[in-house]
């Protein structure tokens, strides 16, 4: 395996691929054509050195991925808006008047912030309160921390299973599989074509699903060893330690994406197991969209570092 450094996500009927500051969004439009947009996204850290520090870069990249994900998802959804859409409501007109062209970006920022708050509440704080019901029966704080972690994992898996049952989400997961297959195809040294992508794995160590799963596991370890008596402080620590947990989890995912070490691969297996739910085998036309997104921002021929030949004609490409 040769790590490429590229990554992405599935959007509505398409794929976003990011290579350093450049990213592309390829969308299969209703008429069957593939629309590709290429742009630059430096993120909240930009080129500053602090944003590249270990642990810190994990938090920065997580927030950046949420912001860029919302932007690209909005772009892809624009091709599927129903005709005769209603005029903006009073609140939308107020925002446009107040913020002008920045209104959409500000609303997106609030949406990302709200999503983070909800995720923290459901997956970090709620499991603590649920585990408190066992406090009268369990003396060991270590066992309580494990129970809390098990509840947290259970809620996460339940959430993934529930949204996987939605028809539209299933197609997004098929595009998610196409994204992974394209990256695996390149990183395993294969020419990027539909045939090679088709036989590549839909599981990848650097997947966001694996990252979230590792966050759950790392949180169990943290809360086993970090103990306070005050219930208020327990909740506060679960919130304040989230950036640290995210930073540690990111470093592991980053290592997993660059290493073929046996131990690292074994530790990555549970996260890849979760990808059985969040990725599906794509159709060939979905693979074509993913390939278009890759080729817009990444020179895979140069990356592979050797001349490519047409196997049927025996000629150099």
PDB file of C-alpha atoms in Angstrom:
ATOM      1  CA  UNK A   1       0.000   0.000   0.000  1.00  0.00           C
ATOM      2  CA  UNK A   2       1.178   3.490  -0.877  1.00  0.00           C
ATOM      3  CA  UNK A   3      -0.838   6.222   0.906  1.00  0.00           C
ATOM      4  CA  UNK A   4      -2.183   8.876  -1.441  1.00  0.00           C
ATOM      5  CA  UNK A   5      -3.313  11.500   1.077  1.00  0.00           C
ATOM      6  CA  UNK A   6      -6.566  12.101  -0.775  1.00  0.00           C
ATOM      7  CA  UNK A   7      -9.927  11.678   0.915  1.00  0.00           C
ATOM      8  CA  UNK A   8     -13.517  12.609   0.423  1.00  0.00           C
ATOM      9  CA  UNK A   9     -17.124  11.900   1.144  1.00  0.00           C
ATOM     10  CA  UNK A  10     -20.322  10.972  -0.604  1.00  0.00           C
ATOM     11  CA  UNK A  11     -22.862  13.666  -1.434  1.00  0.00           C
ATOM     12  CA  UNK A  12     -26.272  13.534  -3.096  1.00  0.00           C
ATOM     13  CA  UNK A  13     -25.741  11.495  -6.287  1.00  0.00           C
ATOM     14  CA  UNK A  14     -22.047  12.265  -6.245  1.00  0.00           C
ATOM     15  CA  UNK A  15     -18.632  12.361  -4.626  1.00  0.00           C
ATOM     16  CA  UNK A  16     -16.408  15.027  -3.114  1.00  0.00           C
ATOM     17  CA  UNK A  17     -12.658  14.392  -3.262  1.00  0.00           C
ATOM     18  CA  UNK A  18     -10.049  16.543  -1.512  1.00  0.00           C
ATOM     19  CA  UNK A  19      -6.318  16.704  -2.173  1.00  0.00           C
ATOM     20  CA  UNK A  20      -4.572  19.173   0.153  1.00  0.00           C
ATOM     21  CA  UNK A  21      -6.358  22.528  -0.346  1.00  0.00           C
ATOM     22  CA  UNK A  22      -8.023  21.588  -3.637  1.00  0.00           C
ATOM     23  CA  UNK A  23     -11.268  19.694  -3.793  1.00  0.00           C
ATOM     24  CA  UNK A  24     -13.694  18.545  -6.444  1.00  0.00           C
ATOM     25  CA  UNK A  25     -17.362  17.632  -6.431  1.00  0.00           C
ATOM     26  CA  UNK A  26     -18.629  15.310  -9.150  1.00  0.00           C
ATOM     27  CA  UNK A  27     -22.403  14.902  -9.419  1.00  0.00           C
ATOM     28  CA  UNK A  28     -24.500  12.753 -11.729  1.00  0.00           C
ATOM     29  CA  UNK A  29     -27.157  15.219 -12.878  1.00  0.00           C
ATOM     30  CA  UNK A  30     -30.776  14.213 -13.604  1.00  0.00           C
ATOM     31  CA  UNK A  31     -29.979  14.208 -17.361  1.00  0.00           C
ATOM     32  CA  UNK A  32     -27.234  11.618 -16.798  1.00  0.00           C
ATOM     33  CA  UNK A  33     -24.285  13.930 -17.387  1.00  0.00           C
ATOM     34  CA  UNK A  34     -21.505  14.317 -14.801  1.00  0.00           C
ATOM     35  CA  UNK A  35     -20.962  17.856 -13.494  1.00  0.00           C
ATOM     36  CA  UNK A  36     -17.548  18.472 -11.909  1.00  0.00           C
ATOM     37  CA  UNK A  37     -16.715  21.495  -9.769  1.00  0.00           C
ATOM     38  CA  UNK A  38     -13.137  22.214  -8.644  1.00  0.00           C
ATOM     39  CA  UNK A  39     -12.301  24.748  -5.945  1.00  0.00           C
ATOM     40  CA  UNK A  40      -9.959  25.531  -3.058  1.00  0.00           C
ATOM     41  CA  UNK A  41     -10.742  25.103   0.631  1.00  0.00           C
ATOM     42  CA  UNK A  42      -7.989  26.092   3.048  1.00  0.00           C
ATOM     43  CA  UNK A  43     -10.204  25.716   6.105  1.00  0.00           C
ATOM     44  CA  UNK A  44     -10.112  27.406   9.496  1.00  0.00           C
ATOM     45  CA  UNK A  45      -6.416  26.680   9.964  1.00  0.00           C
ATOM     46  CA  UNK A  46      -5.328  27.782   6.521  1.00  0.00           C
ATOM     47  CA  UNK A  47      -1.584  27.412   6.157  1.00  0.00           C
ATOM     48  CA  UNK A  48      -0.776  28.222   9.799  1.00  0.00           C
ATOM     49  CA  UNK A  49       1.629  25.907  11.615  1.00  0.00           C
ATOM     50  CA  UNK A  50      -0.561  25.459  14.700  1.00  0.00           C
ATOM     51  CA  UNK A  51      -3.207  23.743  12.593  1.00  0.00           C
ATOM     52  CA  UNK A  52      -0.636  21.063  11.670  1.00  0.00           C
ATOM     53  CA  UNK A  53       0.379  20.202  15.234  1.00  0.00           C
ATOM     54  CA  UNK A  54      -0.389  16.656  16.409  1.00  0.00           C
ATOM     55  CA  UNK A  55      -3.699  16.413  18.299  1.00  0.00           C
ATOM     56  CA  UNK A  56      -4.615  19.993  17.303  1.00  0.00           C
ATOM     57  CA  UNK A  57      -4.812  19.064  13.617  1.00  0.00           C
ATOM     58  CA  UNK A  58      -7.361  16.376  14.419  1.00  0.00           C
ATOM     59  CA  UNK A  59      -9.856  18.897  15.775  1.00  0.00           C
ATOM     60  CA  UNK A  60      -9.138  21.356  12.949  1.00  0.00           C
ATOM     61  CA  UNK A  61      -9.606  18.693  10.280  1.00  0.00           C
ATOM     62  CA  UNK A  62     -12.811  17.444  11.887  1.00  0.00           C
ATOM     63  CA  UNK A  63     -14.417  20.913  11.869  1.00  0.00           C
ATOM     64  CA  UNK A  64     -13.124  21.605   8.351  1.00  0.00           C
ATOM     65  CA  UNK A  65     -14.582  18.343   7.068  1.00  0.00           C
ATOM     66  CA  UNK A  66     -17.985  19.229   8.532  1.00  0.00           C
ATOM     67  CA  UNK A  67     -17.982  22.687   6.932  1.00  0.00           C
ATOM     68  CA  UNK A  68     -16.776  21.462   3.537  1.00  0.00           C
ATOM     69  CA  UNK A  69     -19.158  18.527   3.720  1.00  0.00           C
ATOM     70  CA  UNK A  70     -22.128  20.841   4.214  1.00  0.00           C
ATOM     71  CA  UNK A  71     -21.019  23.087   1.341  1.00  0.00           C
ATOM     72  CA  UNK A  72     -20.568  20.216  -1.113  1.00  0.00           C
ATOM     73  CA  UNK A  73     -23.799  18.549  -0.028  1.00  0.00           C
ATOM     74  CA  UNK A  74     -25.666  21.807  -0.675  1.00  0.00           C
ATOM     75  CA  UNK A  75     -24.012  22.056  -4.106  1.00  0.00           C
ATOM     76  CA  UNK A  76     -25.054  18.531  -5.081  1.00  0.00           C
ATOM     77  CA  UNK A  77     -28.602  19.007  -3.773  1.00  0.00           C
ATOM     78  CA  UNK A  78     -28.962  22.063  -6.020  1.00  0.00           C
ATOM     79  CA  UNK A  79     -29.216  19.789  -9.075  1.00  0.00           C
ATOM     80  CA  UNK A  80     -32.209  17.994  -7.593  1.00  0.00           C
ATOM     81  CA  UNK A  81     -34.311  20.871  -6.336  1.00  0.00           C
ATOM     82  CA  UNK A  82     -37.890  20.606  -7.492  1.00  0.00           C
ATOM     83  CA  UNK A  83     -39.096  23.015 -10.138  1.00  0.00           C
ATOM     84  CA  UNK A  84     -41.467  25.718  -9.010  1.00  0.00           C
ATOM     85  CA  UNK A  85     -39.800  25.931  -5.629  1.00  0.00           C
ATOM     86  CA  UNK A  86     -41.442  28.390  -3.254  1.00  0.00           C
ATOM     87  CA  UNK A  87     -40.067  31.870  -2.780  1.00  0.00           C
ATOM     88  CA  UNK A  88     -37.834  32.443   0.278  1.00  0.00           C
ATOM     89  CA  UNK A  89     -39.815  32.833   3.498  1.00  0.00           C
ATOM     90  CA  UNK A  90     -39.763  35.846   5.779  1.00  0.00           C
ATOM     91  CA  UNK A  91     -36.869  34.576   7.885  1.00  0.00           C
ATOM     92  CA  UNK A  92     -34.793  33.746   4.793  1.00  0.00           C
ATOM     93  CA  UNK A  93     -35.449  37.196   3.340  1.00  0.00           C
ATOM     94  CA  UNK A  94     -34.416  38.722   6.687  1.00  0.00           C
ATOM     95  CA  UNK A  95     -31.117  36.824   6.635  1.00  0.00           C
ATOM     96  CA  UNK A  96     -30.449  37.814   3.029  1.00  0.00           C
ATOM     97  CA  UNK A  97     -31.114  41.449   3.863  1.00  0.00           C
ATOM     98  CA  UNK A  98     -28.964  41.314   7.002  1.00  0.00           C
ATOM     99  CA  UNK A  99     -25.986  39.332   5.711  1.00  0.00           C
ATOM    100  CA  UNK A 100     -26.282  39.592   1.941  1.00  0.00           C
ATOM    101  CA  UNK A 101     -24.185  37.061   0.033  1.00  0.00           C
ATOM    102  CA  UNK A 102     -22.775  35.715   3.316  1.00  0.00           C
ATOM    103  CA  UNK A 103     -26.210  34.583   4.519  1.00  0.00           C
ATOM    104  CA  UNK A 104     -25.879  31.038   3.189  1.00  0.00           C
ATOM    105  CA  UNK A 105     -22.426  30.589   4.742  1.00  0.00           C
ATOM    106  CA  UNK A 106     -23.610  31.929   8.107  1.00  0.00           C
ATOM    107  CA  UNK A 107     -26.625  29.615   8.119  1.00  0.00           C
ATOM    108  CA  UNK A 108     -24.303  26.755   7.241  1.00  0.00           C
ATOM    109  CA  UNK A 109     -22.054  27.685  10.163  1.00  0.00           C
ATOM    110  CA  UNK A 110     -25.005  27.623  12.536  1.00  0.00           C
ATOM    111  CA  UNK A 111     -26.080  24.270  11.107  1.00  0.00           C
ATOM    112  CA  UNK A 112     -22.624  22.761  11.675  1.00  0.00           C
ATOM    113  CA  UNK A 113     -22.502  24.192  15.215  1.00  0.00           C
ATOM    114  CA  UNK A 114     -25.968  22.821  15.981  1.00  0.00           C
ATOM    115  CA  UNK A 115     -24.971  19.399  14.606  1.00  0.00           C
ATOM    116  CA  UNK A 116     -21.897  19.308  16.845  1.00  0.00           C
ATOM    117  CA  UNK A 117     -23.922  20.312  19.920  1.00  0.00           C
ATOM    118  CA  UNK A 118     -26.521  17.621  19.201  1.00  0.00           C
ATOM    119  CA  UNK A 119     -23.843  14.971  18.646  1.00  0.00           C
ATOM    120  CA  UNK A 120     -22.118  15.894  21.906  1.00  0.00           C
ATOM    121  CA  UNK A 121     -25.420  15.770  23.776  1.00  0.00           C
ATOM    122  CA  UNK A 122     -26.548  12.428  22.353  1.00  0.00           C
ATOM    123  CA  UNK A 123     -23.289  10.496  22.174  1.00  0.00           C
ATOM    124  CA  UNK A 124     -21.219  11.968  25.021  1.00  0.00           C
ATOM    125  CA  UNK A 125     -23.541  13.384  27.707  1.00  0.00           C
ATOM    126  CA  UNK A 126     -26.667  11.195  27.380  1.00  0.00           C
ATOM    127  CA  UNK A 127     -24.777   7.891  27.917  1.00  0.00           C
ATOM    128  CA  UNK A 128     -23.410   9.289  31.203  1.00  0.00           C
ATOM    129  CA  UNK A 129     -26.912  10.015  32.528  1.00  0.00           C
ATOM    130  CA  UNK A 130     -28.201   6.620  31.375  1.00  0.00           C
ATOM    131  CA  UNK A 131     -25.262   4.852  33.075  1.00  0.00           C
ATOM    132  CA  UNK A 132     -26.144   6.653  36.313  1.00  0.00           C
ATOM    133  CA  UNK A 133     -29.148   4.345  36.665  1.00  0.00           C
ATOM    134  CA  UNK A 134     -26.626   1.548  37.345  1.00  0.00           C
ATOM    135  CA  UNK A 135     -24.736   3.520  39.997  1.00  0.00           C
ATOM    136  CA  UNK A 136     -26.876   2.062  42.802  1.00  0.00           C
ATOM    137  CA  UNK A 137     -26.013  -1.496  41.718  1.00  0.00           C
ATOM    138  CA  UNK A 138     -22.414  -1.163  40.503  1.00  0.00           C
ATOM    139  CA  UNK A 139     -19.688  -0.224  42.978  1.00  0.00           C
ATOM    140  CA  UNK A 140     -16.748  -0.179  40.576  1.00  0.00           C
ATOM    141  CA  UNK A 141     -16.183   3.142  38.787  1.00  0.00           C
ATOM    142  CA  UNK A 142     -14.197   1.281  36.143  1.00  0.00           C
ATOM    143  CA  UNK A 143     -17.160  -0.968  35.369  1.00  0.00           C
ATOM    144  CA  UNK A 144     -19.454   2.072  35.271  1.00  0.00           C
ATOM    145  CA  UNK A 145     -17.146   3.714  32.730  1.00  0.00           C
ATOM    146  CA  UNK A 146     -17.252   0.546  30.612  1.00  0.00           C
ATOM    147  CA  UNK A 147     -21.069   0.433  30.868  1.00  0.00           C
ATOM    148  CA  UNK A 148     -21.232   4.094  29.827  1.00  0.00           C
ATOM    149  CA  UNK A 149     -18.947   3.366  26.893  1.00  0.00           C
ATOM    150  CA  UNK A 150     -21.079   0.388  25.887  1.00  0.00           C
ATOM    151  CA  UNK A 151     -24.190   2.579  25.911  1.00  0.00           C
ATOM    152  CA  UNK A 152     -22.359   5.170  23.820  1.00  0.00           C
ATOM    153  CA  UNK A 153     -21.343   2.539  21.266  1.00  0.00           C
ATOM    154  CA  UNK A 154     -24.862   1.127  21.247  1.00  0.00           C
ATOM    155  CA  UNK A 155     -26.399   4.533  20.519  1.00  0.00           C
ATOM    156  CA  UNK A 156     -23.897   5.123  17.720  1.00  0.00           C
ATOM    157  CA  UNK A 157     -24.566   1.737  16.096  1.00  0.00           C
ATOM    158  CA  UNK A 158     -28.339   2.209  16.474  1.00  0.00           C
ATOM    159  CA  UNK A 159     -28.110   5.619  14.795  1.00  0.00           C
ATOM    160  CA  UNK A 160     -26.114   4.191  11.872  1.00  0.00           C
ATOM    161  CA  UNK A 161     -28.509   1.251  11.469  1.00  0.00           C
ATOM    162  CA  UNK A 162     -31.598   3.494  11.491  1.00  0.00           C
ATOM    163  CA  UNK A 163     -30.340   5.920   8.845  1.00  0.00           C
ATOM    164  CA  UNK A 164     -29.029   2.987   6.755  1.00  0.00           C
ATOM    165  CA  UNK A 165     -32.611   1.823   6.312  1.00  0.00           C
ATOM    166  CA  UNK A 166     -33.550   5.029   4.443  1.00  0.00           C
ATOM    167  CA  UNK A 167     -33.709   4.619   0.650  1.00  0.00           C
ATOM    168  CA  UNK A 168     -31.932   7.905  -0.204  1.00  0.00           C
ATOM    169  CA  UNK A 169     -29.213   7.242   2.373  1.00  0.00           C
ATOM    170  CA  UNK A 170     -28.588   3.808   0.844  1.00  0.00           C
ATOM    171  CA  UNK A 171     -27.649   5.467  -2.452  1.00  0.00           C
ATOM    172  CA  UNK A 172     -25.334   7.853  -0.580  1.00  0.00           C
ATOM    173  CA  UNK A 173     -23.703   4.805   1.025  1.00  0.00           C
ATOM    174  CA  UNK A 174     -23.227   3.279  -2.429  1.00  0.00           C
ATOM    175  CA  UNK A 175     -21.384   6.428  -3.501  1.00  0.00           C
ATOM    176  CA  UNK A 176     -19.434   6.189  -0.228  1.00  0.00           C
ATOM    177  CA  UNK A 177     -18.364   2.716  -1.312  1.00  0.00           C
ATOM    178  CA  UNK A 178     -17.327   4.048  -4.732  1.00  0.00           C
ATOM    179  CA  UNK A 179     -15.185   6.701  -3.048  1.00  0.00           C
ATOM    180  CA  UNK A 180     -13.339   4.108  -0.950  1.00  0.00           C
ATOM    181  CA  UNK A 181     -12.917   1.766  -3.893  1.00  0.00           C
ATOM    182  CA  UNK A 182     -11.292   4.480  -6.017  1.00  0.00           C
ATOM    183  CA  UNK A 183      -8.823   5.421  -3.290  1.00  0.00           C
ATOM    184  CA  UNK A 184      -7.998   1.767  -2.568  1.00  0.00           C
ATOM    185  CA  UNK A 185      -7.518   1.106  -6.276  1.00  0.00           C
ATOM    186  CA  UNK A 186      -4.900   3.857  -6.535  1.00  0.00           C
ATOM    187  CA  UNK A 187      -3.183   3.107  -3.240  1.00  0.00           C
ATOM    188  CA  UNK A 188      -2.819  -0.555  -4.209  1.00  0.00           C
ATOM    189  CA  UNK A 189      -0.997   0.497  -7.381  1.00  0.00           C
ATOM    190  CA  UNK A 190      -3.745  -0.242  -9.911  1.00  0.00           C
ATOM    191  CA  UNK A 191      -4.747   1.788 -12.939  1.00  0.00           C
ATOM    192  CA  UNK A 192      -7.892   3.799 -12.265  1.00  0.00           C
ATOM    193  CA  UNK A 193     -10.624   2.249 -14.379  1.00  0.00           C
ATOM    194  CA  UNK A 194     -14.048   0.808 -13.674  1.00  0.00           C
ATOM    195  CA  UNK A 195     -12.828  -2.798 -13.782  1.00  0.00           C
ATOM    196  CA  UNK A 196     -10.012  -2.237 -11.271  1.00  0.00           C
ATOM    197  CA  UNK A 197     -12.141  -0.051  -9.008  1.00  0.00           C
ATOM    198  CA  UNK A 198     -14.901  -2.660  -9.030  1.00  0.00           C
ATOM    199  CA  UNK A 199     -12.582  -5.348  -7.607  1.00  0.00           C
ATOM    200  CA  UNK A 200     -11.059  -3.018  -4.976  1.00  0.00           C
ATOM    201  CA  UNK A 201     -12.202  -3.022  -1.350  1.00  0.00           C
ATOM    202  CA  UNK A 202     -14.979  -0.703  -0.191  1.00  0.00           C
ATOM    203  CA  UNK A 203     -13.384  -0.493   3.278  1.00  0.00           C
ATOM    204  CA  UNK A 204     -10.674   2.040   4.114  1.00  0.00           C
ATOM    205  CA  UNK A 205      -8.774   2.751   7.342  1.00  0.00           C
ATOM    206  CA  UNK A 206      -9.098   6.546   7.019  1.00  0.00           C
ATOM    207  CA  UNK A 207     -12.900   6.528   6.787  1.00  0.00           C
ATOM    208  CA  UNK A 208     -14.923   8.962   8.894  1.00  0.00           C
ATOM    209  CA  UNK A 209     -16.968   6.033  10.192  1.00  0.00           C
ATOM    210  CA  UNK A 210     -13.796   4.466  11.591  1.00  0.00           C
ATOM    211  CA  UNK A 211     -12.836   7.826  13.099  1.00  0.00           C
ATOM    212  CA  UNK A 212     -16.145   8.125  14.962  1.00  0.00           C
ATOM    213  CA  UNK A 213     -15.914   4.527  16.145  1.00  0.00           C
ATOM    214  CA  UNK A 214     -12.381   5.139  17.470  1.00  0.00           C
ATOM    215  CA  UNK A 215     -13.670   8.271  19.240  1.00  0.00           C
ATOM    216  CA  UNK A 216     -16.116   6.041  21.126  1.00  0.00           C
ATOM    217  CA  UNK A 217     -13.363   3.587  22.100  1.00  0.00           C
ATOM    218  CA  UNK A 218     -10.859   6.274  23.149  1.00  0.00           C
ATOM    219  CA  UNK A 219     -13.547   7.960  25.271  1.00  0.00           C
ATOM    220  CA  UNK A 220     -13.993   4.727  27.257  1.00  0.00           C
ATOM    221  CA  UNK A 221     -10.253   4.629  28.004  1.00  0.00           C
ATOM    222  CA  UNK A 222     -10.161   8.301  28.995  1.00  0.00           C
ATOM    223  CA  UNK A 223     -13.129   8.098  31.349  1.00  0.00           C
ATOM    224  CA  UNK A 224     -11.805   4.958  33.038  1.00  0.00           C
ATOM    225  CA  UNK A 225      -8.678   6.799  34.164  1.00  0.00           C
ATOM    226  CA  UNK A 226      -9.992  10.352  34.581  1.00  0.00           C
ATOM    227  CA  UNK A 227     -12.318  10.408  37.591  1.00  0.00           C
ATOM    228  CA  UNK A 228     -13.906  13.221  39.590  1.00  0.00           C
ATOM    229  CA  UNK A 229     -16.422  13.072  42.439  1.00  0.00           C
ATOM    230  CA  UNK A 230     -18.703  15.952  41.449  1.00  0.00           C
ATOM    231  CA  UNK A 231     -21.492  14.962  38.973  1.00  0.00           C
ATOM    232  CA  UNK A 232     -21.294  18.449  37.449  1.00  0.00           C
ATOM    233  CA  UNK A 233     -17.551  18.083  36.848  1.00  0.00           C
ATOM    234  CA  UNK A 234     -18.100  14.616  35.341  1.00  0.00           C
ATOM    235  CA  UNK A 235     -20.372  16.134  32.706  1.00  0.00           C
ATOM    236  CA  UNK A 236     -18.008  19.086  32.214  1.00  0.00           C
ATOM    237  CA  UNK A 237     -15.037  16.768  31.668  1.00  0.00           C
ATOM    238  CA  UNK A 238     -16.970  14.747  29.090  1.00  0.00           C
ATOM    239  CA  UNK A 239     -17.486  17.926  27.102  1.00  0.00           C
ATOM    240  CA  UNK A 240     -14.095  19.561  27.643  1.00  0.00           C
ATOM    241  CA  UNK A 241     -12.148  16.407  26.749  1.00  0.00           C
ATOM    242  CA  UNK A 242     -13.875  15.965  23.393  1.00  0.00           C
ATOM    243  CA  UNK A 243     -11.187  17.926  21.449  1.00  0.00           C
ATOM    244  CA  UNK A 244      -8.461  15.817  23.085  1.00  0.00           C
ATOM    245  CA  UNK A 245     -10.308  12.558  22.339  1.00  0.00           C
ATOM    246  CA  UNK A 246     -10.904  13.677  18.748  1.00  0.00           C
ATOM    247  CA  UNK A 247      -7.234  14.627  18.403  1.00  0.00           C
ATOM    248  CA  UNK A 248      -5.998  11.238  19.656  1.00  0.00           C
ATOM    249  CA  UNK A 249      -8.505   9.407  17.438  1.00  0.00           C
ATOM    250  CA  UNK A 250      -7.401  11.390  14.397  1.00  0.00           C
ATOM    251  CA  UNK A 251      -3.752  10.500  14.997  1.00  0.00           C
ATOM    252  CA  UNK A 252      -4.647   6.806  15.091  1.00  0.00           C
ATOM    253  CA  UNK A 253      -6.725   7.040  11.903  1.00  0.00           C
ATOM    254  CA  UNK A 254      -3.899   8.945  10.227  1.00  0.00           C
ATOM    255  CA  UNK A 255      -1.438   6.220  11.240  1.00  0.00           C
ATOM    256  CA  UNK A 256      -3.809   3.486  10.080  1.00  0.00           C
ATOM    257  CA  UNK A 257      -4.052   5.097   6.650  1.00  0.00           C
ATOM    258  CA  UNK A 258      -0.271   5.123   6.254  1.00  0.00           C
ATOM    259  CA  UNK A 259       0.743   1.822   7.803  1.00  0.00           C
ATOM    260  CA  UNK A 260       0.561  -1.846   6.856  1.00  0.00           C
ATOM    261  CA  UNK A 261       1.652  -2.871  10.356  1.00  0.00           C
ATOM    262  CA  UNK A 262      -0.177  -6.022  11.498  1.00  0.00           C
ATOM    263  CA  UNK A 263      -1.117  -4.574  14.911  1.00  0.00           C
ATOM    264  CA  UNK A 264      -2.465  -1.366  13.364  1.00  0.00           C
ATOM    265  CA  UNK A 265      -4.502  -3.394  10.874  1.00  0.00           C
ATOM    266  CA  UNK A 266      -5.963  -5.509  13.665  1.00  0.00           C
ATOM    267  CA  UNK A 267      -6.904  -2.415  15.681  1.00  0.00           C
ATOM    268  CA  UNK A 268      -8.544  -0.967  12.559  1.00  0.00           C
ATOM    269  CA  UNK A 269     -10.820  -3.974  12.029  1.00  0.00           C
ATOM    270  CA  UNK A 270     -13.720  -2.854  14.311  1.00  0.00           C
ATOM    271  CA  UNK A 271     -13.934   0.497  12.506  1.00  0.00           C
ATOM    272  CA  UNK A 272     -13.896  -1.269   9.144  1.00  0.00           C
ATOM    273  CA  UNK A 273     -16.621  -3.544  10.479  1.00  0.00           C
ATOM    274  CA  UNK A 274     -18.798  -0.463  10.999  1.00  0.00           C
ATOM    275  CA  UNK A 275     -18.204   0.414   7.347  1.00  0.00           C
ATOM    276  CA  UNK A 276     -20.255  -2.653   6.441  1.00  0.00           C
ATOM    277  CA  UNK A 277     -23.206  -0.447   7.413  1.00  0.00           C
ATOM    278  CA  UNK A 278     -22.050   2.888   5.955  1.00  0.00           C
ATOM    279  CA  UNK A 279     -20.725   1.655   2.596  1.00  0.00           C
ATOM    280  CA  UNK A 280     -22.498  -0.402  -0.065  1.00  0.00           C
ATOM    281  CA  UNK A 281     -21.333  -1.886  -3.356  1.00  0.00           C
ATOM    282  CA  UNK A 282     -21.748   0.841  -6.013  1.00  0.00           C
ATOM    283  CA  UNK A 283     -23.064   0.624  -9.545  1.00  0.00           C
ATOM    284  CA  UNK A 284     -20.685   1.233 -12.452  1.00  0.00           C
ATOM    285  CA  UNK A 285     -22.112   4.687 -13.161  1.00  0.00           C
ATOM    286  CA  UNK A 286     -21.403   5.639  -9.542  1.00  0.00           C
ATOM    287  CA  UNK A 287     -17.808   4.475  -9.951  1.00  0.00           C
ATOM    288  CA  UNK A 288     -17.510   6.707 -13.024  1.00  0.00           C
ATOM    289  CA  UNK A 289     -18.598   9.697 -10.918  1.00  0.00           C
ATOM    290  CA  UNK A 290     -16.023   8.855  -8.233  1.00  0.00           C
ATOM    291  CA  UNK A 291     -13.293   8.514 -10.869  1.00  0.00           C
ATOM    292  CA  UNK A 292     -14.207  11.918 -12.298  1.00  0.00           C
ATOM    293  CA  UNK A 293     -13.891  13.458  -8.833  1.00  0.00           C
ATOM    294  CA  UNK A 294     -10.467  11.864  -8.288  1.00  0.00           C
ATOM    295  CA  UNK A 295      -9.063  12.852 -11.681  1.00  0.00           C
ATOM    296  CA  UNK A 296     -10.144  16.480 -11.206  1.00  0.00           C
ATOM    297  CA  UNK A 297      -7.768  17.015  -8.259  1.00  0.00           C
ATOM    298  CA  UNK A 298      -5.277  14.126  -8.273  1.00  0.00           C
ATOM    299  CA  UNK A 299      -2.785  12.946 -10.898  1.00  0.00           C
ATOM    300  CA  UNK A 300      -2.962   9.224 -10.191  1.00  0.00           C
ATOM    301  CA  UNK A 301      -0.715   8.360 -13.170  1.00  0.00           C
ATOM    302  CA  UNK A 302       2.134  10.397 -11.698  1.00  0.00           C
ATOM    303  CA  UNK A 303       1.363   8.952  -8.259  1.00  0.00           C
ATOM    304  CA  UNK A 304       1.738   5.389  -9.505  1.00  0.00           C
ATOM    305  CA  UNK A 305       5.101   6.364 -10.939  1.00  0.00           C
ATOM    306  CA  UNK A 306       5.325   4.044 -13.912  1.00  0.00           C
ATOM    307  CA  UNK A 307       4.126   4.015 -17.556  1.00  0.00           C
ATOM    308  CA  UNK A 308       0.658   2.586 -18.050  1.00  0.00           C
ATOM    309  CA  UNK A 309      -0.094   0.207 -20.882  1.00  0.00           C
ATOM    310  CA  UNK A 310      -3.239  -0.815 -22.655  1.00  0.00           C
ATOM    311  CA  UNK A 311      -3.348  -4.534 -21.868  1.00  0.00           C
ATOM    312  CA  UNK A 312      -5.384  -5.353 -24.965  1.00  0.00           C
ATOM    313  CA  UNK A 313      -3.358  -3.300 -27.474  1.00  0.00           C
ATOM    314  CA  UNK A 314       0.013  -3.606 -25.715  1.00  0.00           C
ATOM    315  CA  UNK A 315       0.677   0.096 -26.245  1.00  0.00           C
ATOM    316  CA  UNK A 316       1.814   2.742 -23.770  1.00  0.00           C
ATOM    317  CA  UNK A 317      -0.972   5.105 -22.772  1.00  0.00           C
TER     318      UNK A 317
END
